[in-house]
Short mmCIF file of C-alpha atoms in Angstrom, two decimals:
data_model
loop_
_atom_site.label_atom_id
_atom_site.label_comp_id
_atom_site.label_asym_id
_atom_site.label_seq_id
_atom_site.Cartn_x
_atom_site.Cartn_y
_atom_site.Cartn_z
CA MET A 29 22.21 5.74 -14.97
CA GLY A 30 22.95 2.15 -15.96
CA SER A 31 24.14 0.90 -19.30
CA LEU A 32 21.44 -0.06 -21.78
CA GLU A 33 23.71 -2.62 -23.43
CA THR A 34 23.32 -5.28 -20.75
CA GLU A 35 19.65 -5.41 -19.87
CA ARG A 36 17.96 -8.04 -17.74
CA LYS A 37 14.60 -9.54 -18.60
CA VAL A 38 12.28 -9.59 -15.59
CA VAL A 39 8.67 -10.53 -14.97
CA GLY A 40 6.23 -8.24 -13.20
CA TRP A 41 2.48 -7.94 -12.99
CA ALA A 42 1.27 -5.01 -15.07
CA ALA A 43 -1.90 -3.15 -15.94
CA THR A 44 -2.22 -2.61 -19.69
CA ASP A 45 -5.23 -0.29 -19.68
CA SER A 46 -7.52 1.66 -17.35
CA THR A 47 -9.49 -1.42 -16.30
CA GLY A 48 -6.59 -1.83 -13.87
CA HIS A 49 -6.43 -5.58 -14.34
CA LEU A 50 -2.91 -6.90 -13.68
CA ALA A 51 -1.31 -9.81 -15.54
CA PRO A 52 2.23 -11.14 -16.03
CA TYR A 53 4.41 -8.88 -18.15
CA THR A 54 8.03 -9.34 -19.24
CA TYR A 55 10.21 -6.26 -19.68
CA SER A 56 13.81 -5.12 -19.67
CA LEU A 57 15.57 -3.78 -16.60
CA ARG A 58 18.64 -1.62 -17.07
CA ASP A 59 22.04 -2.82 -15.98
CA THR A 60 23.36 -1.79 -12.58
CA GLY A 61 25.02 1.60 -13.02
CA PRO A 62 27.77 3.02 -10.78
CA GLU A 63 25.29 4.51 -8.27
CA ASP A 64 22.68 1.76 -8.56
CA VAL A 65 21.56 -1.09 -6.36
CA PHE A 66 20.09 -4.22 -7.96
CA ILE A 67 17.39 -5.59 -5.67
CA LYS A 68 15.56 -8.91 -5.66
CA VAL A 69 12.05 -8.10 -4.44
CA ILE A 70 10.84 -10.02 -1.39
CA SER A 71 7.64 -8.20 -0.41
CA CYS A 72 5.59 -5.28 -1.71
CA GLY A 73 2.65 -3.58 -0.03
CA ILE A 74 -0.53 -2.49 -1.82
CA CYS A 75 -1.48 1.17 -1.41
CA HIS A 76 -4.72 2.95 -2.36
CA THR A 77 -2.65 5.15 -4.66
CA ASP A 78 -1.92 2.05 -6.75
CA ILE A 79 -5.64 1.92 -7.59
CA HIS A 80 -5.63 5.56 -8.73
CA GLN A 81 -2.67 4.87 -10.98
CA ILE A 82 -3.68 1.57 -12.59
CA LYS A 83 -7.20 2.92 -13.29
CA ASN A 84 -5.97 6.30 -14.57
CA ASP A 85 -8.06 8.16 -12.00
CA LEU A 86 -5.67 11.10 -12.20
CA GLY A 87 -5.53 11.13 -16.01
CA MET A 88 -1.76 10.61 -16.18
CA SER A 89 -1.28 6.87 -16.44
CA HIS A 90 0.96 5.19 -19.01
CA TYR A 91 0.76 1.51 -19.82
CA PRO A 92 2.00 -1.17 -19.43
CA MET A 93 2.39 -0.26 -15.76
CA VAL A 94 3.86 -2.42 -13.00
CA PRO A 95 2.68 -0.76 -9.76
CA GLY A 96 3.97 -1.15 -6.21
CA HIS A 97 5.88 1.40 -4.15
CA GLU A 98 6.25 -0.26 -0.75
CA VAL A 99 9.11 -2.52 -1.75
CA VAL A 100 11.41 -4.61 0.43
CA GLY A 101 14.09 -6.76 -1.13
CA GLU A 102 17.58 -8.18 -0.90
CA VAL A 103 20.59 -6.49 -2.44
CA VAL A 104 21.94 -8.75 -5.19
CA GLU A 105 24.44 -6.41 -6.81
CA VAL A 106 25.83 -2.92 -6.22
CA GLY A 107 27.40 -0.41 -8.60
CA SER A 108 31.05 0.55 -8.42
CA ASP A 109 30.32 3.84 -6.59
CA VAL A 110 27.80 2.47 -4.10
CA THR A 111 28.95 2.99 -0.51
CA LYS A 112 25.76 2.64 1.52
CA PHE A 113 24.83 -0.97 0.81
CA LYS A 114 26.32 -4.43 0.51
CA VAL A 115 25.19 -7.60 -1.21
CA GLY A 116 22.87 -9.60 1.03
CA GLU A 117 21.41 -6.68 2.97
CA VAL A 118 17.64 -6.22 3.21
CA VAL A 119 16.57 -2.81 1.91
CA GLY A 120 13.50 -0.80 1.08
CA VAL A 121 12.32 1.38 -1.82
CA GLY A 122 9.41 3.78 -1.50
CA VAL A 123 7.41 6.17 -3.67
CA ILE A 124 10.24 7.92 -5.48
CA VAL A 125 13.43 6.62 -7.09
CA GLY A 126 15.04 9.81 -8.37
CA SER A 127 15.23 13.60 -8.22
CA CYS A 128 17.32 16.40 -9.73
CA LYS A 129 19.59 16.56 -6.61
CA ASN A 130 20.27 20.26 -7.29
CA CYS A 131 17.11 22.21 -6.40
CA HIS A 132 16.28 23.75 -3.02
CA PRO A 133 14.17 20.78 -1.82
CA CYS A 134 16.88 18.32 -2.85
CA LYS A 135 19.64 20.30 -1.17
CA SER A 136 17.43 20.60 1.93
CA GLU A 137 17.02 16.79 2.09
CA LEU A 138 13.37 17.13 1.08
CA GLU A 139 13.72 15.39 -2.27
CA GLN A 140 10.09 14.28 -2.23
CA TYR A 141 9.16 17.89 -3.11
CA CYS A 142 11.56 18.12 -6.06
CA ASN A 143 9.67 19.19 -9.19
CA LYS A 144 11.71 16.67 -11.18
CA LYS A 145 11.26 13.73 -8.83
CA ILE A 146 10.97 10.34 -10.47
CA TRP A 147 8.16 8.07 -9.31
CA SER A 148 8.78 4.40 -8.59
CA TYR A 149 6.48 3.53 -11.47
CA ASN A 150 4.44 5.29 -14.17
CA ASP A 151 7.37 7.60 -14.88
CA VAL A 152 10.62 7.63 -16.86
CA TYR A 153 14.25 7.67 -15.75
CA THR A 154 16.68 10.26 -17.01
CA ASP A 155 17.79 7.72 -19.62
CA GLY A 156 14.27 7.58 -21.03
CA LYS A 157 13.38 4.10 -19.79
CA PRO A 158 10.02 3.72 -18.01
CA THR A 159 10.05 3.08 -14.28
CA GLN A 160 8.30 -0.06 -13.05
CA GLY A 161 7.39 -0.86 -9.47
CA GLY A 162 7.66 -3.60 -6.91
CA PHE A 163 5.15 -6.18 -8.12
CA ALA A 164 8.05 -7.73 -10.00
CA GLU A 165 11.04 -9.99 -9.58
CA SER A 166 13.55 -7.18 -9.20
CA MET A 167 14.34 -3.47 -9.46
CA VAL A 168 17.40 -1.32 -10.10
CA VAL A 169 17.41 1.85 -7.97
CA ASP A 170 19.80 4.74 -7.32
CA GLN A 171 21.37 4.19 -3.86
CA LYS A 172 20.13 7.64 -2.75
CA PHE A 173 16.56 6.31 -2.80
CA VAL A 174 17.19 3.02 -1.03
CA VAL A 175 17.03 2.54 2.76
CA ARG A 176 18.31 -0.23 5.00
CA ILE A 177 15.63 -2.22 6.81
CA PRO A 178 16.55 -2.49 10.52
CA ASP A 179 17.64 -5.89 11.78
CA GLY A 180 14.79 -7.87 13.24
CA MET A 181 12.08 -6.20 11.16
CA SER A 182 10.44 -8.68 8.81
CA PRO A 183 10.15 -7.71 5.12
CA GLU A 184 6.37 -8.05 5.06
CA GLN A 185 5.98 -5.83 8.13
CA ALA A 186 8.47 -3.26 6.90
CA ALA A 187 6.90 -2.82 3.45
CA PRO A 188 3.82 -0.74 4.44
CA LEU A 189 5.96 1.52 6.62
CA LEU A 190 7.71 2.82 3.50
CA CYS A 191 4.52 4.66 2.49
CA ALA A 192 1.79 4.39 5.13
CA GLY A 193 4.12 4.77 8.12
CA LEU A 194 6.23 7.51 6.54
CA THR A 195 3.19 9.48 5.37
CA VAL A 196 2.13 9.92 8.99
CA TYR A 197 5.55 10.28 10.60
CA SER A 198 6.77 13.09 8.33
CA PRO A 199 4.08 15.72 9.05
CA LEU A 200 4.07 14.98 12.77
CA LYS A 201 7.77 15.71 12.77
CA HIS A 202 7.69 18.69 10.42
CA PHE A 203 4.82 20.50 12.14
CA GLY A 204 6.32 20.07 15.60
CA LEU A 205 3.76 17.49 16.69
CA LYS A 206 6.06 14.77 18.03
CA GLN A 207 6.03 15.87 21.66
CA SER A 208 3.95 13.89 24.13
CA GLY A 209 0.71 15.17 25.60
CA LEU A 210 -0.91 16.34 22.36
CA ARG A 211 -4.45 15.46 21.35
CA GLY A 212 -4.67 14.15 17.82
CA GLY A 213 -7.37 12.91 15.52
CA ILE A 214 -7.05 10.23 12.84
CA LEU A 215 -9.75 10.57 10.18
CA GLY A 216 -10.22 7.30 8.34
CA LEU A 217 -8.96 3.95 9.60
CA GLY A 218 -7.33 2.36 6.58
CA GLY A 219 -3.72 1.57 5.74
CA VAL A 220 -2.40 5.04 6.58
CA GLY A 221 -4.91 5.68 9.36
CA HIS A 222 -4.12 2.58 11.39
CA MET A 223 -0.42 3.44 11.30
CA GLY A 224 -1.38 6.97 12.31
CA VAL A 225 -2.98 5.64 15.47
CA LYS A 226 0.03 3.47 16.29
CA ILE A 227 2.64 6.15 15.64
CA ALA A 228 0.74 8.91 17.43
CA LYS A 229 0.18 6.68 20.47
CA ALA A 230 3.88 5.78 20.49
CA MET A 231 4.65 9.51 20.59
CA GLY A 232 2.51 9.84 23.71
CA HIS A 233 -0.56 11.44 22.15
CA HIS A 234 -4.21 11.14 23.18
CA VAL A 235 -5.70 9.75 19.95
CA THR A 236 -9.26 10.01 18.69
CA VAL A 237 -10.26 7.94 15.67
CA ILE A 238 -12.90 9.67 13.55
CA SER A 239 -14.94 7.44 11.26
CA SER A 240 -18.16 7.58 9.27
CA SER A 241 -19.69 4.64 11.13
CA ASP A 242 -19.41 2.69 14.36
CA LYS A 243 -18.20 -0.54 12.75
CA LYS A 244 -14.48 -0.01 13.48
CA ARG A 245 -14.88 1.08 17.10
CA VAL A 246 -13.74 -2.18 18.69
CA GLU A 247 -10.81 -2.46 16.30
CA ALA A 248 -9.71 1.11 16.97
CA MET A 249 -10.07 1.00 20.75
CA GLU A 250 -9.11 -2.55 21.65
CA HIS A 251 -6.64 -3.56 18.95
CA LEU A 252 -5.00 -0.28 17.95
CA GLY A 253 -5.14 1.44 21.32
CA ALA A 254 -7.09 4.59 20.40
CA ASP A 255 -8.32 6.62 23.36
CA GLU A 256 -11.62 7.76 21.84
CA TYR A 257 -13.79 6.97 18.86
CA LEU A 258 -15.96 9.56 17.16
CA VAL A 259 -18.64 8.88 14.54
CA SER A 260 -18.74 11.85 12.19
CA SER A 261 -22.46 11.45 11.45
CA ASP A 262 -23.31 11.72 15.19
CA VAL A 263 -23.99 15.45 15.36
CA GLU A 264 -24.28 15.58 19.14
CA SER A 265 -20.98 13.77 19.71
CA MET A 266 -19.23 15.95 17.14
CA GLN A 267 -20.49 19.09 18.89
CA LYS A 268 -19.26 17.85 22.26
CA ALA A 269 -15.85 17.17 20.76
CA ALA A 270 -15.44 20.68 19.32
CA ASP A 271 -12.22 22.63 19.96
CA GLN A 272 -10.35 19.68 21.46
CA LEU A 273 -7.75 18.49 18.96
CA ASP A 274 -4.28 19.85 18.20
CA TYR A 275 -4.27 18.18 14.80
CA ILE A 276 -6.20 15.85 12.54
CA ILE A 277 -4.52 13.49 10.08
CA ASP A 278 -7.07 13.26 7.25
CA THR A 279 -6.46 10.03 5.33
CA VAL A 280 -9.76 9.88 3.44
CA PRO A 281 -9.07 9.38 -0.31
CA VAL A 282 -12.51 10.49 -1.58
CA VAL A 283 -14.41 13.78 -1.60
CA HIS A 284 -15.70 14.76 1.86
CA PRO A 285 -16.67 17.94 3.72
CA LEU A 286 -13.94 19.64 5.74
CA GLU A 287 -16.02 21.87 8.01
CA PRO A 288 -17.14 19.17 10.49
CA TYR A 289 -13.50 18.30 11.15
CA LEU A 290 -12.24 21.88 11.29
CA SER A 291 -14.69 22.42 14.14
CA LEU A 292 -12.87 19.75 16.20
CA LEU A 293 -9.58 21.66 16.15
CA LYS A 294 -8.29 23.92 18.90
CA LEU A 295 -6.87 27.38 18.31
CA ASP A 296 -3.96 26.98 15.86
CA GLY A 297 -4.99 23.39 15.14
CA LYS A 298 -3.96 21.74 11.89
CA LEU A 299 -5.97 19.66 9.45
CA ILE A 300 -3.34 17.69 7.53
CA LEU A 301 -4.57 16.25 4.23
CA MET A 302 -3.19 12.88 3.15
CA GLY A 303 -5.73 11.44 0.73
CA VAL A 304 -5.20 11.81 -3.02
CA ILE A 305 -8.42 13.41 -4.29
CA ASN A 306 -8.86 14.78 -7.81
CA THR A 307 -12.01 16.81 -7.03
CA PRO A 308 -11.89 20.20 -5.23
CA LEU A 309 -12.72 20.27 -1.52
CA GLN A 310 -14.67 23.15 0.01
CA PHE A 311 -14.95 25.05 3.29
CA VAL A 312 -16.13 28.47 4.45
CA THR A 313 -13.32 30.77 5.54
CA PRO A 314 -14.64 31.62 9.05
CA MET A 315 -14.07 27.97 9.99
CA VAL A 316 -10.36 28.66 9.56
CA MET A 317 -10.17 32.35 10.44
CA LEU A 318 -11.95 32.21 13.80
CA GLY A 319 -9.52 29.68 15.21
CA ARG A 320 -6.40 30.60 13.25
CA LYS A 321 -6.55 27.05 12.00
CA SER A 322 -4.53 25.58 9.15
CA ILE A 323 -5.48 23.31 6.30
CA THR A 324 -2.28 21.83 4.98
CA GLY A 325 -0.92 18.74 3.33
CA SER A 326 2.11 16.50 3.38
CA PHE A 327 3.58 14.13 0.83
CA ILE A 328 5.26 10.93 2.03
CA GLY A 329 8.61 11.93 3.56
CA SER A 330 12.29 12.39 2.81
CA MET A 331 14.85 9.63 2.66
CA LYS A 332 16.28 10.89 5.95
CA GLU A 333 12.82 10.77 7.54
CA THR A 334 12.32 7.27 6.14
CA GLU A 335 15.41 6.07 8.00
CA GLU A 336 14.28 7.87 11.18
CA MET A 337 10.78 6.42 10.91
CA LEU A 338 12.04 2.86 10.51
CA GLU A 339 14.28 3.22 13.57
CA PHE A 340 11.38 4.77 15.52
CA CYS A 341 9.11 1.86 14.63
CA LYS A 342 11.79 -0.63 15.58
CA GLU A 343 12.43 1.11 18.91
CA LYS A 344 8.72 1.30 19.73
CA GLY A 345 7.93 -2.17 18.42
CA LEU A 346 5.45 -0.86 15.85
CA ALA A 347 4.26 -2.99 12.95
CA SER A 348 1.51 -2.79 10.38
CA MET A 349 -1.54 -5.02 10.58
CA ILE A 350 -1.29 -6.93 7.33
CA GLU A 351 -2.77 -9.67 5.19
CA VAL A 352 -0.07 -11.46 3.20
CA ILE A 353 -1.09 -12.69 -0.25
CA LYS A 354 0.49 -14.28 -3.32
CA MET A 355 0.76 -12.43 -6.61
CA ASP A 356 -2.02 -14.41 -8.29
CA TYR A 357 -4.46 -12.94 -5.74
CA ILE A 358 -3.54 -9.33 -6.51
CA ASN A 359 -6.58 -8.42 -8.64
CA THR A 360 -8.91 -9.72 -5.96
CA ALA A 361 -6.92 -7.76 -3.39
CA PHE A 362 -7.40 -4.54 -5.35
CA GLU A 363 -11.15 -5.21 -5.54
CA ARG A 364 -11.27 -5.75 -1.79
CA LEU A 365 -9.18 -2.66 -1.11
CA GLU A 366 -11.68 -0.53 -3.04
CA LYS A 367 -14.35 -1.84 -0.67
CA ASN A 368 -12.12 -1.23 2.37
CA ASP A 369 -12.21 -4.98 2.95
CA VAL A 370 -8.74 -5.36 4.47
CA ARG A 371 -7.30 -4.89 7.96
CA TYR A 372 -5.27 -2.88 7.13
CA ARG A 373 -2.71 -3.46 4.41
CA PHE A 374 -2.24 -6.14 1.80
CA VAL A 375 1.37 -7.22 1.32
CA VAL A 376 2.33 -9.38 -1.64
CA ASP A 377 4.81 -12.18 -0.96
CA VAL A 378 6.59 -11.56 -4.24
CA ALA A 379 9.55 -13.86 -3.63
CA GLY A 380 7.24 -16.70 -2.67
CA SER A 381 4.93 -16.25 -5.65
CA LYS A 382 4.95 -17.90 -9.03
CA LEU A 383 4.95 -14.81 -11.27
CA ILE A 384 4.10 -16.72 -14.44
CA PRO A 385 1.17 -19.10 -13.72
#
C-alpha cells in the first residue's frame, strides 16, 4: 500500500464509543501508493448499516470510527501504476476497499465474497492502518475498488447507488431475474427498498410493495411507480396475494417472521434477504418444501456489477430520492433514520460542509 512516511492529516466525523455520537476527529491518511487513488470527498450517503456499526450492534466495532460507505469524490492524485483514473474525474467508493485478489471469489470477479475483504471503515489495511470512511475530507483507495461515476450523474444522486442501488441490482442479475415480465415484491420501503422498486420497474417487472402499514401507499404507488401495495398485517389481502410472486427483496433490518412472505411466492420463488439482522430468523420447513422455494441472501455487489449498475441507472434515468444535509446535522440524521423519518436516503454534502465547527 502507500508509504507511511508521508501521511496527510485529514478531518472526519467519528464515533468514539457505542453511543454512536459523531464529532470532528483528526487522523492520518496514508500517502498515495502506486495502485492508489487519492480522492477528495464530495458527497457521502447514510446507510442503516452505519447505525449498526457506530453503535456496535454487531459486537465488532472499533473506535474512533469514521463511517460512510456511499462515497463520491474527485480524483486529486493517482499512484504511478494507476491506469483506470485521471486527476479531475468524479469517482465512487462503496462498502469494500480491498480483498486478497487471489481466492476463488476474487478471481471470479466476486471480491465482495472474499474472506479477507477490507471494509471501507471499521477495518484495517494490509499495512495495519485502520480504514476510515467517507464522512471525511478525503480517502486513499486502491484503484481496483474505485468506480467512475457516469457523466451527467450528480454526486449526491450517485452516492446511494453505490450501496442501496447495487444491493438490489446484484441479486436480480445473479438469480436470473432481470428479464421483463416477472412479478416481484419489495418488502420494506426504505433506502434499499425504494431503489428496489425503481430498478425492478426499469427492468419491466410488475412490482408489489409490501409494508407493515398503509402509510407509504401513496408514495409507493404515485411517486415510485409500484403496481400494487400490500399491507402485511391485512390477513385477507395477504391470502389473496398468495403464490403470485417470482421473488421478494426483503430489506427489513430488524427481526420479522418469514412465513407470511414465503406464502406469497410462486413455485421456485426466491426470498432474498438484504437486511443485516443479528438475531436468528425462523420458519417451518413445509413453507419452503411445498413450493420448492428458496431463502437466500446477497451482499452488495462486485466492482464489475457496480459499473454495470451505474450505467443501467444512467440509461434508465434512475436516481435516489434523497435529502441533502450538512455534516453538522449528521447526528440528527442518524436519529431520524432510526425512526424511518427520511424519504429515502440522507446524503451528506461533505465538500460543502464545515468539518470543524
